[in-house]
GROMACS .gro file of N, CA and C in nm:
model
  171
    1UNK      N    1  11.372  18.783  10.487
    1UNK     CA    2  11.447  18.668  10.532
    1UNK      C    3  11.357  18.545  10.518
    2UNK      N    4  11.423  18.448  10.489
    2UNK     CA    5  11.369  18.279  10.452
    2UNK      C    6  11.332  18.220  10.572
    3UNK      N    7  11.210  18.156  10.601
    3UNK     CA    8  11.215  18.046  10.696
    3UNK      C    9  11.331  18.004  10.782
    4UNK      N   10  11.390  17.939  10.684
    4UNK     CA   11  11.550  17.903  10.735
    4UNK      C   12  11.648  17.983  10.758
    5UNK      N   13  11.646  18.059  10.744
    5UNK     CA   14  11.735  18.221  10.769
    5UNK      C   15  11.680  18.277  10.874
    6UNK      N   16  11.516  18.294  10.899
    6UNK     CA   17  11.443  18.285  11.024
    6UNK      C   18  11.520  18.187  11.188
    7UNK      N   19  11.462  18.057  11.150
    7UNK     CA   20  11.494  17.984  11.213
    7UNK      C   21  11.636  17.965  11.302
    8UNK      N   22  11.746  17.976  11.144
    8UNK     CA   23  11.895  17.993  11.213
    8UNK      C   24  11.917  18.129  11.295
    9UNK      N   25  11.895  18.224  11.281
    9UNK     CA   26  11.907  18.375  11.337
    9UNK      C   27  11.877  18.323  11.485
   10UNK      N   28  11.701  18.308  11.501
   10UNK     CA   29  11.697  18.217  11.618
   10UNK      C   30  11.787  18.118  11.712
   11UNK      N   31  11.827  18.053  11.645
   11UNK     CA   32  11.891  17.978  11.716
   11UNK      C   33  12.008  18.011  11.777
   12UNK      N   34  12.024  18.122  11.651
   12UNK     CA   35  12.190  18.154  11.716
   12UNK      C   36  12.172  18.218  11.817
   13UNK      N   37  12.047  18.322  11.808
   13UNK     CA   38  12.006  18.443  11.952
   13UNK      C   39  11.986  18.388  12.067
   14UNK      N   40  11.915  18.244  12.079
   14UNK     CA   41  11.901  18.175  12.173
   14UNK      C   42  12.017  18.096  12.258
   15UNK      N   43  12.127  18.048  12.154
   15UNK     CA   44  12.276  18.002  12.196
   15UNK      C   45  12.354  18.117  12.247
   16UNK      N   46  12.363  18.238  12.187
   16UNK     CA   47  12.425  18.374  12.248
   16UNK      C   48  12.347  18.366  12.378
   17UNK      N   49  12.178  18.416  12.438
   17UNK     CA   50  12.191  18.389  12.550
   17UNK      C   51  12.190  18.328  12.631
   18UNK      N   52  12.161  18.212  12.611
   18UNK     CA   53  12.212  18.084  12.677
   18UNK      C   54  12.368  18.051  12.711
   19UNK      N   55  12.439  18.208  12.620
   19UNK     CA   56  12.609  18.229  12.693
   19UNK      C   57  12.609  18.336  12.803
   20UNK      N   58  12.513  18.413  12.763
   20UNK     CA   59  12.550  18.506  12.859
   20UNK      C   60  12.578  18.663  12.754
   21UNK      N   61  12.565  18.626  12.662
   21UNK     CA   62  12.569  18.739  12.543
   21UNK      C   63  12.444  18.783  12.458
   22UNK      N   64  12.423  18.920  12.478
   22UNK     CA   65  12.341  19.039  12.416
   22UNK      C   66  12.357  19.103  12.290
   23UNK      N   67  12.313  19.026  12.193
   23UNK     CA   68  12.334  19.052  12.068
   23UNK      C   69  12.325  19.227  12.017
   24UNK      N   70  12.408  19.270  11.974
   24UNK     CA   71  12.424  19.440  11.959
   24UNK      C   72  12.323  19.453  11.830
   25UNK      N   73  12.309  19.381  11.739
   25UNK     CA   74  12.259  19.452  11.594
   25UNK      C   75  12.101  19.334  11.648
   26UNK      N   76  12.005  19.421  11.684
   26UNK     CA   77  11.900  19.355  11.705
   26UNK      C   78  11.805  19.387  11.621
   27UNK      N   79  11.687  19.269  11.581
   27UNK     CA   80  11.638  19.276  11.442
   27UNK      C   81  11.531  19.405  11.459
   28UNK      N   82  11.474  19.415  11.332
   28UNK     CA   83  11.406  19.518  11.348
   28UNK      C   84  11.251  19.466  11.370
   29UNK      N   85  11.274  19.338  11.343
   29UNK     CA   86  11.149  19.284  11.316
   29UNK      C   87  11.039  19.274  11.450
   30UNK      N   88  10.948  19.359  11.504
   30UNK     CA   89  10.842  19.319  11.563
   30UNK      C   90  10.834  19.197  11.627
   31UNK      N   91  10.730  19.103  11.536
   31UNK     CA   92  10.704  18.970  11.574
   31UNK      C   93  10.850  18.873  11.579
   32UNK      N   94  10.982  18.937  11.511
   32UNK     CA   95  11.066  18.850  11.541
   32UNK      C   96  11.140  18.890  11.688
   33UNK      N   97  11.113  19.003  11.758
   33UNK     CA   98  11.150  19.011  11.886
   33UNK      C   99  11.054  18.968  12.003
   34UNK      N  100  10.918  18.977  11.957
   34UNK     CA  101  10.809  18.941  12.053
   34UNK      C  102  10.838  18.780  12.051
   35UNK      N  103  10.906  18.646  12.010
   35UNK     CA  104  10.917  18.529  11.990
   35UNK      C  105  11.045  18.540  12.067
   36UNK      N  106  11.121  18.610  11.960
   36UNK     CA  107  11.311  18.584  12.101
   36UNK      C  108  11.239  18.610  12.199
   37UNK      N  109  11.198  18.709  12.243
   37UNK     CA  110  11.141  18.737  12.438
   37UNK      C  111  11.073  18.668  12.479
   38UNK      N  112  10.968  18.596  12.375
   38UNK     CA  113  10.877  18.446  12.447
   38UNK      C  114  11.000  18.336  12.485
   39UNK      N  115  11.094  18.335  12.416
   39UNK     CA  116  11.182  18.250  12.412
   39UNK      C  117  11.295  18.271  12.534
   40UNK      N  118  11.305  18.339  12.489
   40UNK     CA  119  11.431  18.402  12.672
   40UNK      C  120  11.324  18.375  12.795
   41UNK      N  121  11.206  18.399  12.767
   41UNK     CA  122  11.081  18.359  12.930
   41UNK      C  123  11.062  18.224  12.973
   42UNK      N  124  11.073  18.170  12.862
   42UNK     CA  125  11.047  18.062  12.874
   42UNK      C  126  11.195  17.930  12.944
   43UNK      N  127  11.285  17.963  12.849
   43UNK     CA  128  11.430  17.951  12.914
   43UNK      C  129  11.469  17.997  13.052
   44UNK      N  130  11.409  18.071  13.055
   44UNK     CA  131  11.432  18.117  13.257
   44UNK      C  132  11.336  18.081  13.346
   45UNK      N  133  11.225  18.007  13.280
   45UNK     CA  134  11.114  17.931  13.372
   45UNK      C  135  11.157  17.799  13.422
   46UNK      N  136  11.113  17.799  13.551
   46UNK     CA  137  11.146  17.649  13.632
   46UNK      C  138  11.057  17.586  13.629
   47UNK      N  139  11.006  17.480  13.532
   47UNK     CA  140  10.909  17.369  13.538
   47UNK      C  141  10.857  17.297  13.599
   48UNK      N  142  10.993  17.241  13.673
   48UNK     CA  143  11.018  17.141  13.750
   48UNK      C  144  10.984  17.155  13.931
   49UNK      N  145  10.984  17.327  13.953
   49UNK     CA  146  10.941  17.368  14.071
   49UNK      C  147  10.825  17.274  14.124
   50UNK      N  148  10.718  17.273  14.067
   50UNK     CA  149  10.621  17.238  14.121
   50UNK      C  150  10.559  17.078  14.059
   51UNK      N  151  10.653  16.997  14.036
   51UNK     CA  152  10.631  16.894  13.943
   51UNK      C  153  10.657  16.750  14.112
   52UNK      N  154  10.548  16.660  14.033
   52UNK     CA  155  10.579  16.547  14.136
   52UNK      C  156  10.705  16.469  14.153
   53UNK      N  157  10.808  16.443  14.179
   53UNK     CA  158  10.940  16.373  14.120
   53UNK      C  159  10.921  16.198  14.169
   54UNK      N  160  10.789  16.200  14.249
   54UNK     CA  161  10.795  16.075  14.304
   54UNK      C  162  10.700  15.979  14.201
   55UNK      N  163  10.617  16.077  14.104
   55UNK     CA  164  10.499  16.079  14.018
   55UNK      C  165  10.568  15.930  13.900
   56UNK      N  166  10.504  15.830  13.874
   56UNK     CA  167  10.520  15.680  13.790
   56UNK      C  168  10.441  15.786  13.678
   57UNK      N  169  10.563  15.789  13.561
   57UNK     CA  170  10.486  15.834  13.404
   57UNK      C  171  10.468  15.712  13.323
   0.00000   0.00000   0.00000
């Protein structure tokens, strides 16, 4: 698969769970599942928990 064939797959896996949907035909690829799962961790992290809101950027 191409960069861009990379990239879109991604995006779409990330829009599926960002619905609430578990893609059935999951890749075979290693490093391309160790990135979706960095990616789903990261999407469910709260940033903002511990952030100043009163803080002048």
């Amino acid at each position: 698969m191409n960069k861009k064939g990379i990239e879109d797959k991604f995006s779409t896996d990330m829009d599926a769970y960002f619905n609430g949907i578990e893609n059935v035909d999951k890749p075979q690829n290693g490093e391309y599942n160790k990135i979706l799962n960095l990616g789903k961790a990261l999407a469910n992290k709260d940033f903002s928990k511990n952030s100043n809101k009163e803080a002048d950027f």
